[in-house]
XYZ file of N, CA and C in Angstrom:
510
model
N 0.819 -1.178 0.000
C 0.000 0.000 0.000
C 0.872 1.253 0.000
N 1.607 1.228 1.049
C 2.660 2.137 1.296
C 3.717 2.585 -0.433
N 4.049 1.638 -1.001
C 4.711 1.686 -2.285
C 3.932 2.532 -3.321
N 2.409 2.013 -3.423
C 1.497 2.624 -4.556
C 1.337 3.845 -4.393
N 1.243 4.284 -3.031
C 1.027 5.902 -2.951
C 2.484 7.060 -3.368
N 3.508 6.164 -3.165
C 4.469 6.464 -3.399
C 4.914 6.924 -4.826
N 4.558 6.074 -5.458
C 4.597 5.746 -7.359
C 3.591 6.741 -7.625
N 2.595 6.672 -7.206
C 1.406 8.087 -7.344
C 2.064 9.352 -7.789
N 2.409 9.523 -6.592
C 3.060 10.708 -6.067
C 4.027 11.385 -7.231
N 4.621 10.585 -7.145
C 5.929 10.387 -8.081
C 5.395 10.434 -9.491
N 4.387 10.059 -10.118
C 4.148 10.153 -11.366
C 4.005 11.508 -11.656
N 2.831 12.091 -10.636
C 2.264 13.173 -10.806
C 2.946 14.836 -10.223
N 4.298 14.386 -9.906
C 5.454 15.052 -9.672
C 6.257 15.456 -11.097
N 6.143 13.962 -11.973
C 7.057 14.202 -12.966
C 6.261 14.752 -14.352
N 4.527 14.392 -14.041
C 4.057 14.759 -15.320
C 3.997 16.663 -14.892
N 3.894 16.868 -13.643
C 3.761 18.210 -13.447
C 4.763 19.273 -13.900
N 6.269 18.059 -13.859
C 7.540 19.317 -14.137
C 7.797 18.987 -15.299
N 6.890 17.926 -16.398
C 7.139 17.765 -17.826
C 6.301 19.392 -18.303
N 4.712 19.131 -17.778
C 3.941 20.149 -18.042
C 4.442 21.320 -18.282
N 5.731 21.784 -16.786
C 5.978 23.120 -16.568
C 7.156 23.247 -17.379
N 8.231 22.426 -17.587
C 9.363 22.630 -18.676
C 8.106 22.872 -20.443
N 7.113 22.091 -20.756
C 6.846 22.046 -21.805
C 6.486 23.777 -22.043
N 5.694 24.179 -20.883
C 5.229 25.602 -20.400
C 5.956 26.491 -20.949
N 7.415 26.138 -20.357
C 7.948 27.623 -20.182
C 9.364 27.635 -21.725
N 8.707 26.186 -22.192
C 9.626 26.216 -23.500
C 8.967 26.873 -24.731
N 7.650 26.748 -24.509
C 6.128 27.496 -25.392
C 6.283 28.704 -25.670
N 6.987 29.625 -23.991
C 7.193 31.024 -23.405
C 8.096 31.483 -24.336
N 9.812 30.363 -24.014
C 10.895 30.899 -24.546
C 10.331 31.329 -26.098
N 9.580 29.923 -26.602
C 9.850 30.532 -28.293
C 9.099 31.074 -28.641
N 7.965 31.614 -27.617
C 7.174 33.013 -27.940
C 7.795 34.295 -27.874
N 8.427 34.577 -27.079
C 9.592 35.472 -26.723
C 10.257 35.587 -27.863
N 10.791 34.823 -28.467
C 12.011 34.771 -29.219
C 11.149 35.259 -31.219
N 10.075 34.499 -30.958
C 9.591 34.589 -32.508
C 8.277 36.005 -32.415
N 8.855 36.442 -30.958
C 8.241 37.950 -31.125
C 9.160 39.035 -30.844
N 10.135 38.749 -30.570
C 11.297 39.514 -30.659
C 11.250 39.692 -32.354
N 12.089 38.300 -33.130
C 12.248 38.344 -34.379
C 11.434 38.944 -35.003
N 9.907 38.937 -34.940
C 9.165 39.733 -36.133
C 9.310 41.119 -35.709
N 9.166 41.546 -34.224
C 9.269 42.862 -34.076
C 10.607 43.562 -34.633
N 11.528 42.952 -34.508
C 13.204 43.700 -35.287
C 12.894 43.526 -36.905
N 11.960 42.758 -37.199
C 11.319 42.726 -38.812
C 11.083 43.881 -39.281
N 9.506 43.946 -38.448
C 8.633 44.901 -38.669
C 9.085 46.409 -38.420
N 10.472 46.439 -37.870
C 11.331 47.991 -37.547
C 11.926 48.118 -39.054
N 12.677 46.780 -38.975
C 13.410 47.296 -40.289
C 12.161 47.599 -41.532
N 11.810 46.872 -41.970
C 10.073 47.079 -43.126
C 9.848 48.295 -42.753
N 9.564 49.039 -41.979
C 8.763 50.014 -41.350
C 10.308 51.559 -42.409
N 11.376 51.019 -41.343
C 11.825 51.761 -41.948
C 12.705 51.963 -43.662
N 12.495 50.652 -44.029
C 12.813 50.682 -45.633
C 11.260 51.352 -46.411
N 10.196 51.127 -45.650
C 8.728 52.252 -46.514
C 9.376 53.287 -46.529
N 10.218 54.160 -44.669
C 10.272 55.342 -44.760
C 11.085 55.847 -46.073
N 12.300 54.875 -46.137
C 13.163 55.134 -47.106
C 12.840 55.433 -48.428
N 11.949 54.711 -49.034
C 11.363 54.585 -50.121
C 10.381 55.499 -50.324
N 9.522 56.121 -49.460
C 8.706 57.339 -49.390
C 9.319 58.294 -49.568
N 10.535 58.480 -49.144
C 11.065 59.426 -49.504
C 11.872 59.723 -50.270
N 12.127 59.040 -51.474
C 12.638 58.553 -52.820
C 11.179 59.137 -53.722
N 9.916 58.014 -52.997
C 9.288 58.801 -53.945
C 8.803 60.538 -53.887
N 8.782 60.768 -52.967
C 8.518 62.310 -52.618
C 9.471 63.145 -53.163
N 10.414 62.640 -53.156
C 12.228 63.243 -53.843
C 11.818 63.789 -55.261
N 11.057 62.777 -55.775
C 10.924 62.320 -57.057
C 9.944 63.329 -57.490
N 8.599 62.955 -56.720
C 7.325 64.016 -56.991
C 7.728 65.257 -56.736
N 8.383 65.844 -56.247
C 8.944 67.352 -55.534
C 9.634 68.186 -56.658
N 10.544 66.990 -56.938
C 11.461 67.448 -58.451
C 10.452 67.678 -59.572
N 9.591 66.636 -60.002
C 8.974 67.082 -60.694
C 7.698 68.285 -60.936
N 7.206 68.373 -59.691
C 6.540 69.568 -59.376
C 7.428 70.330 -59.515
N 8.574 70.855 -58.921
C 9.248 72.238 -59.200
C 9.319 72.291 -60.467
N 9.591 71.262 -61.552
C 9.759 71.906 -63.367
C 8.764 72.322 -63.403
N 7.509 71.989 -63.346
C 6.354 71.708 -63.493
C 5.643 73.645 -63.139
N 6.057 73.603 -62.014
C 5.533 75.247 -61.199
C 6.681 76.058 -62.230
N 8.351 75.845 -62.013
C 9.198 76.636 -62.839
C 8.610 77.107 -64.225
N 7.937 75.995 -64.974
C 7.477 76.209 -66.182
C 6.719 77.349 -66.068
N 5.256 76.866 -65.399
C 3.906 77.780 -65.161
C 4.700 79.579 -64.620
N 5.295 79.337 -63.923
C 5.808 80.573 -63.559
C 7.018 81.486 -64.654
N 6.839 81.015 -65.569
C 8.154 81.501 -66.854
C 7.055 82.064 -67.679
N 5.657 80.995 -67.998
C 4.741 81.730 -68.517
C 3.902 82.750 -67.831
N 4.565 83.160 -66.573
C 3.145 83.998 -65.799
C 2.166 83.961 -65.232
N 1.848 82.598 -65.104
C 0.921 81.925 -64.407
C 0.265 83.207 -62.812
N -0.557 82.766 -62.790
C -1.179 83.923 -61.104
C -0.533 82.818 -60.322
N -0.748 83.246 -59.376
C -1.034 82.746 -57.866
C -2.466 81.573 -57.872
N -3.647 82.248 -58.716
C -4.832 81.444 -58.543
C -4.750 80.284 -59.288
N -4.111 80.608 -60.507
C -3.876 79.315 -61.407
C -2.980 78.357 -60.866
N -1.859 78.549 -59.632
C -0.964 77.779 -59.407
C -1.786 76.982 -57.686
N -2.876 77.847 -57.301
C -3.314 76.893 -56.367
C -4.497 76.214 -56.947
N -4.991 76.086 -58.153
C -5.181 75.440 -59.064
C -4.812 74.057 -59.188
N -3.951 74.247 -59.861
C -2.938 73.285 -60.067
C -2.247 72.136 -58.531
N -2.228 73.045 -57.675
C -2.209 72.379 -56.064
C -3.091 71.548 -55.480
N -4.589 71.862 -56.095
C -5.428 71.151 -55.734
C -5.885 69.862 -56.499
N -5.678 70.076 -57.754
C -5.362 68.582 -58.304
C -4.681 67.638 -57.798
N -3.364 68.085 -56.965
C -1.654 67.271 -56.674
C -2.272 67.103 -55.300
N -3.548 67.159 -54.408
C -3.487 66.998 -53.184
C -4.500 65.447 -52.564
N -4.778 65.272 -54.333
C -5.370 64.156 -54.265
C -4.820 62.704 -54.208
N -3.557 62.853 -54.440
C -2.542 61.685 -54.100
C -2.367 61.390 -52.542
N -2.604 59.620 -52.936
C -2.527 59.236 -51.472
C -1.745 59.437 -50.124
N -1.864 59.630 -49.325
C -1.091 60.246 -48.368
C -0.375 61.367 -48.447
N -0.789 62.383 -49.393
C -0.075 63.834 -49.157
C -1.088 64.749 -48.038
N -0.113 64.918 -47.812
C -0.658 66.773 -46.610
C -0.768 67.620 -47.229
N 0.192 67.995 -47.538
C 0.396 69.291 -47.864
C 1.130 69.864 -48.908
N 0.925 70.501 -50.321
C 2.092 70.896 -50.905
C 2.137 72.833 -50.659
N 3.115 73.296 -50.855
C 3.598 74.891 -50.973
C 4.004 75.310 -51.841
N 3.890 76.018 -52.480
C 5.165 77.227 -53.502
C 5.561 78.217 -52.194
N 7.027 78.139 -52.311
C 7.332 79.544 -51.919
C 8.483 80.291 -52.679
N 8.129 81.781 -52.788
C 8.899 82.704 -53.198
C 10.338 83.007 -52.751
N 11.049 83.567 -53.726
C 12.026 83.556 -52.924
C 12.494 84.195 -51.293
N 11.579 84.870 -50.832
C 11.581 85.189 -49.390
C 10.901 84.414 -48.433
N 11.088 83.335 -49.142
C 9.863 82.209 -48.378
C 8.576 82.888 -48.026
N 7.844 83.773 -48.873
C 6.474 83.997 -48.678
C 5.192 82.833 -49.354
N 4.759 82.488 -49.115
C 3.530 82.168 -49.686
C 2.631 82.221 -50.846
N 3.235 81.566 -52.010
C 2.707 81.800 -53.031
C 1.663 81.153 -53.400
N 1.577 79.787 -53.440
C 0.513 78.775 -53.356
C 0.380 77.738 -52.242
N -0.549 77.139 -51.634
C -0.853 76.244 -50.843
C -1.948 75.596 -50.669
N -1.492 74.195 -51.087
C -2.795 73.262 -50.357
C -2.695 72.404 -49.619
N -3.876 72.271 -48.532
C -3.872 71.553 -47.575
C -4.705 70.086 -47.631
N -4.306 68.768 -46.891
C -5.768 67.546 -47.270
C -6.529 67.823 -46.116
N -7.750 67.535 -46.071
C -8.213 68.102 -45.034
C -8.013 67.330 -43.681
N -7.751 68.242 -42.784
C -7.383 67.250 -41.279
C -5.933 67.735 -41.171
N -5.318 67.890 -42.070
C -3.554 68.497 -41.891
C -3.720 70.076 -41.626
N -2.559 70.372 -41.165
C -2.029 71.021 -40.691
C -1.556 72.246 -41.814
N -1.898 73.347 -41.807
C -1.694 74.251 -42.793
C -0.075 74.342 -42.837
N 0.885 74.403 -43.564
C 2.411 74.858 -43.456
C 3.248 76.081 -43.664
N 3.958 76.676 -42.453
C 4.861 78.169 -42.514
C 6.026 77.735 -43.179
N 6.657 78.406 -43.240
C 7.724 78.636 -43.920
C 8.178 78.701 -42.363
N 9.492 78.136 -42.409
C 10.115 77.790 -40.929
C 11.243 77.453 -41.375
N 12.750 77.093 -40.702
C 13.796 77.174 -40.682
C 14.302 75.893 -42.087
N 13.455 75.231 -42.027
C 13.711 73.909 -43.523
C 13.782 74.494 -44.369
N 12.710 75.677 -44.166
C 12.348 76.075 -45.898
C 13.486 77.686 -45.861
N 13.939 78.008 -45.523
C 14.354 79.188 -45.083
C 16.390 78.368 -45.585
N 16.485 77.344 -44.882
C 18.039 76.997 -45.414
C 17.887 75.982 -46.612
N 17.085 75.796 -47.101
C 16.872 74.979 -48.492
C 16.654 76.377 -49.251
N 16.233 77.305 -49.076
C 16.661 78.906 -50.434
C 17.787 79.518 -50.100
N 18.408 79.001 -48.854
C 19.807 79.628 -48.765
C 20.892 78.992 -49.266
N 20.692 77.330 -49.063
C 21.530 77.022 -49.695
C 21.395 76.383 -50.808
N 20.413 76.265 -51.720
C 19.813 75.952 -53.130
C 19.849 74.579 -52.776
N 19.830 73.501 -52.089
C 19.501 72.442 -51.895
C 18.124 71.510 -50.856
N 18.020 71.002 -51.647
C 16.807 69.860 -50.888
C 17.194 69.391 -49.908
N 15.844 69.696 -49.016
C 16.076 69.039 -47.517
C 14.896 68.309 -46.853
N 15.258 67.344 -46.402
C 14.281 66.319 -45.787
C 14.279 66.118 -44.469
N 13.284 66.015 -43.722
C 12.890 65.701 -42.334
C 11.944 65.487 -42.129
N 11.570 64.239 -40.999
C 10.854 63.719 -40.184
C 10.189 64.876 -38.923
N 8.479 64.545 -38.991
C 8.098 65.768 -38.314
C 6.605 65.037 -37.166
N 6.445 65.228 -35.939
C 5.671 65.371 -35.456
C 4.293 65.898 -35.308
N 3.203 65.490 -35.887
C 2.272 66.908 -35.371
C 1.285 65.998 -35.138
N -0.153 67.351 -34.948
C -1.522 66.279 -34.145
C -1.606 65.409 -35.256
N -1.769 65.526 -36.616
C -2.336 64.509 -37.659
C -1.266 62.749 -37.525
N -0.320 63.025 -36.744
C 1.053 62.076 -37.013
C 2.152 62.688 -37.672
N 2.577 61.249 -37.690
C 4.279 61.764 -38.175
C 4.256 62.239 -40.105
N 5.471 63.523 -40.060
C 4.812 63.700 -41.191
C 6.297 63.601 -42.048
N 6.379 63.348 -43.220
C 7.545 63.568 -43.679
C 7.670 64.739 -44.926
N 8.755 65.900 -44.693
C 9.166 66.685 -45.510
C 10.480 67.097 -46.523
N 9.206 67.371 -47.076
C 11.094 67.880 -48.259
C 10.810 68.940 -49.094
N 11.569 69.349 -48.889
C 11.711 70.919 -49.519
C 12.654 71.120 -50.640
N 12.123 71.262 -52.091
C 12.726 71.113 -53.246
C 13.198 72.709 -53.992
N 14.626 73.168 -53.874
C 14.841 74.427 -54.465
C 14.305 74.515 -55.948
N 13.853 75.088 -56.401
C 14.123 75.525 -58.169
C 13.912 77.117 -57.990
N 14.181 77.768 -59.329
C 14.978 78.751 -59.919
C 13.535 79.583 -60.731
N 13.736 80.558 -59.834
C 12.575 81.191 -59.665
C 13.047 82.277 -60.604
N 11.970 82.687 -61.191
C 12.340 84.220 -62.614
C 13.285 85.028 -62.084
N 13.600 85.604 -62.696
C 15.103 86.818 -62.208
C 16.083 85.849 -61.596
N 16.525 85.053 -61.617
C 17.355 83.910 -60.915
C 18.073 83.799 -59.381
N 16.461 84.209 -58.785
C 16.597 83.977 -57.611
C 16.056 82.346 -57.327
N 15.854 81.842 -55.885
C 15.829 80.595 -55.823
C 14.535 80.181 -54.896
N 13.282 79.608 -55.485
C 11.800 79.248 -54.357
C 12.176 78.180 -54.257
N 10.826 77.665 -53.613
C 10.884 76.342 -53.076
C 9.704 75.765 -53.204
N 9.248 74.424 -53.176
C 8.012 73.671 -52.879
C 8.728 72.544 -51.803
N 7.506 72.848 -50.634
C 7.811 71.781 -49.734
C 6.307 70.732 -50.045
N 6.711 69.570 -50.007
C 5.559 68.489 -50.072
C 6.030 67.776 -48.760
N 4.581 67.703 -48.394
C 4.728 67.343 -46.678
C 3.680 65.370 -47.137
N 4.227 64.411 -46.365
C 3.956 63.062 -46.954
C 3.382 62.353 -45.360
N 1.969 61.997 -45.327
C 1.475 61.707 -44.179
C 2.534 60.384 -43.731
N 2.542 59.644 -42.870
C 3.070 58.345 -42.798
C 2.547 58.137 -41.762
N 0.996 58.139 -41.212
C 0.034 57.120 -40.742
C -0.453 55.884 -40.360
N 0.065 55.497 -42.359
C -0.184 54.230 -42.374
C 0.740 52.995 -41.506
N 2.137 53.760 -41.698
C 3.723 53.073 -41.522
C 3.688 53.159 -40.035
């Protein structure tokens, strides 16, 4: 009698610390295969950013020929926020700008829910130093990404268009 309770015991000792090794081996490779996708999903996350901003590079450049042109022929102000409001229908844009060469405000459109855009220190050393500049930006709508594209404004001074690129989705 004494033996059987013994063996009992003992079984239900060893199926308990099979249970708890099987447990906490379940844990480890949950841990581990959520580590791995999360260092995934950083890098992915940030090869979109990369690539968003290749394509924005891209759209920016081509908007500035695009405004350079309109503005060689004389284009207004009304015809060029015109033209802004067509370009605001692409997915995930905020915001595009013309600015003059004093960084004033020539054209602007906004998507709705964004954030209207100043002319602020990006756009202010991208006409100083005739080059494109990009940065990552905070606001209530989310993170936003910018770039500010020089071209060669009549009398050969130097504007700008900044296109501001929601990244919401990312």
């Amino acid at each position: 009698m004494h033996g059987h309770w013994m063996r009992a015991v003992g079984n239900r000792l060893r199926r308990n610390l099979t249970t708890r090794l099987i447990l906490l081996l379940a844990l480890a490779l949950l841990v581990i295969t959520g580590f791995n996708d999360y260092t995934r999903l950083v890098r992915e996350r940030e090869q979109l950013v990369k690539q968003t901003r290749e394509d924005e590079r891209v759209f920016a450049e081509t908007l500035a020929l695009a405004v350079r042109y309109n503005l060689r022929r004389g284009r207004t102000s009304d015809e060029l926020e015109g033209l802004l409001e067509e370009i605001v229908a692409r997915p995930g844009l905020a915001a595009v700008v013309i600015y003059d060469p004093d960084a004033g405000v020539v054209a602007r459109t906004v998507a709705p829910g964004a954030e209207a855009p100043t002319p602020d220190d990006l756009v202010r050393r991208s006409l100083n130093q005739r080059e494109a500049v990009s940065s990552l930006a905070d606001s209530a709508s989310g993170r936003i990404l910018r770039y500010v594209q020089p071209f060669r404004w009549p009398g050969g001074r130097t504007g700008a268009i900044e296109v501001q690129q929601t990244l919401r989705e990312m």
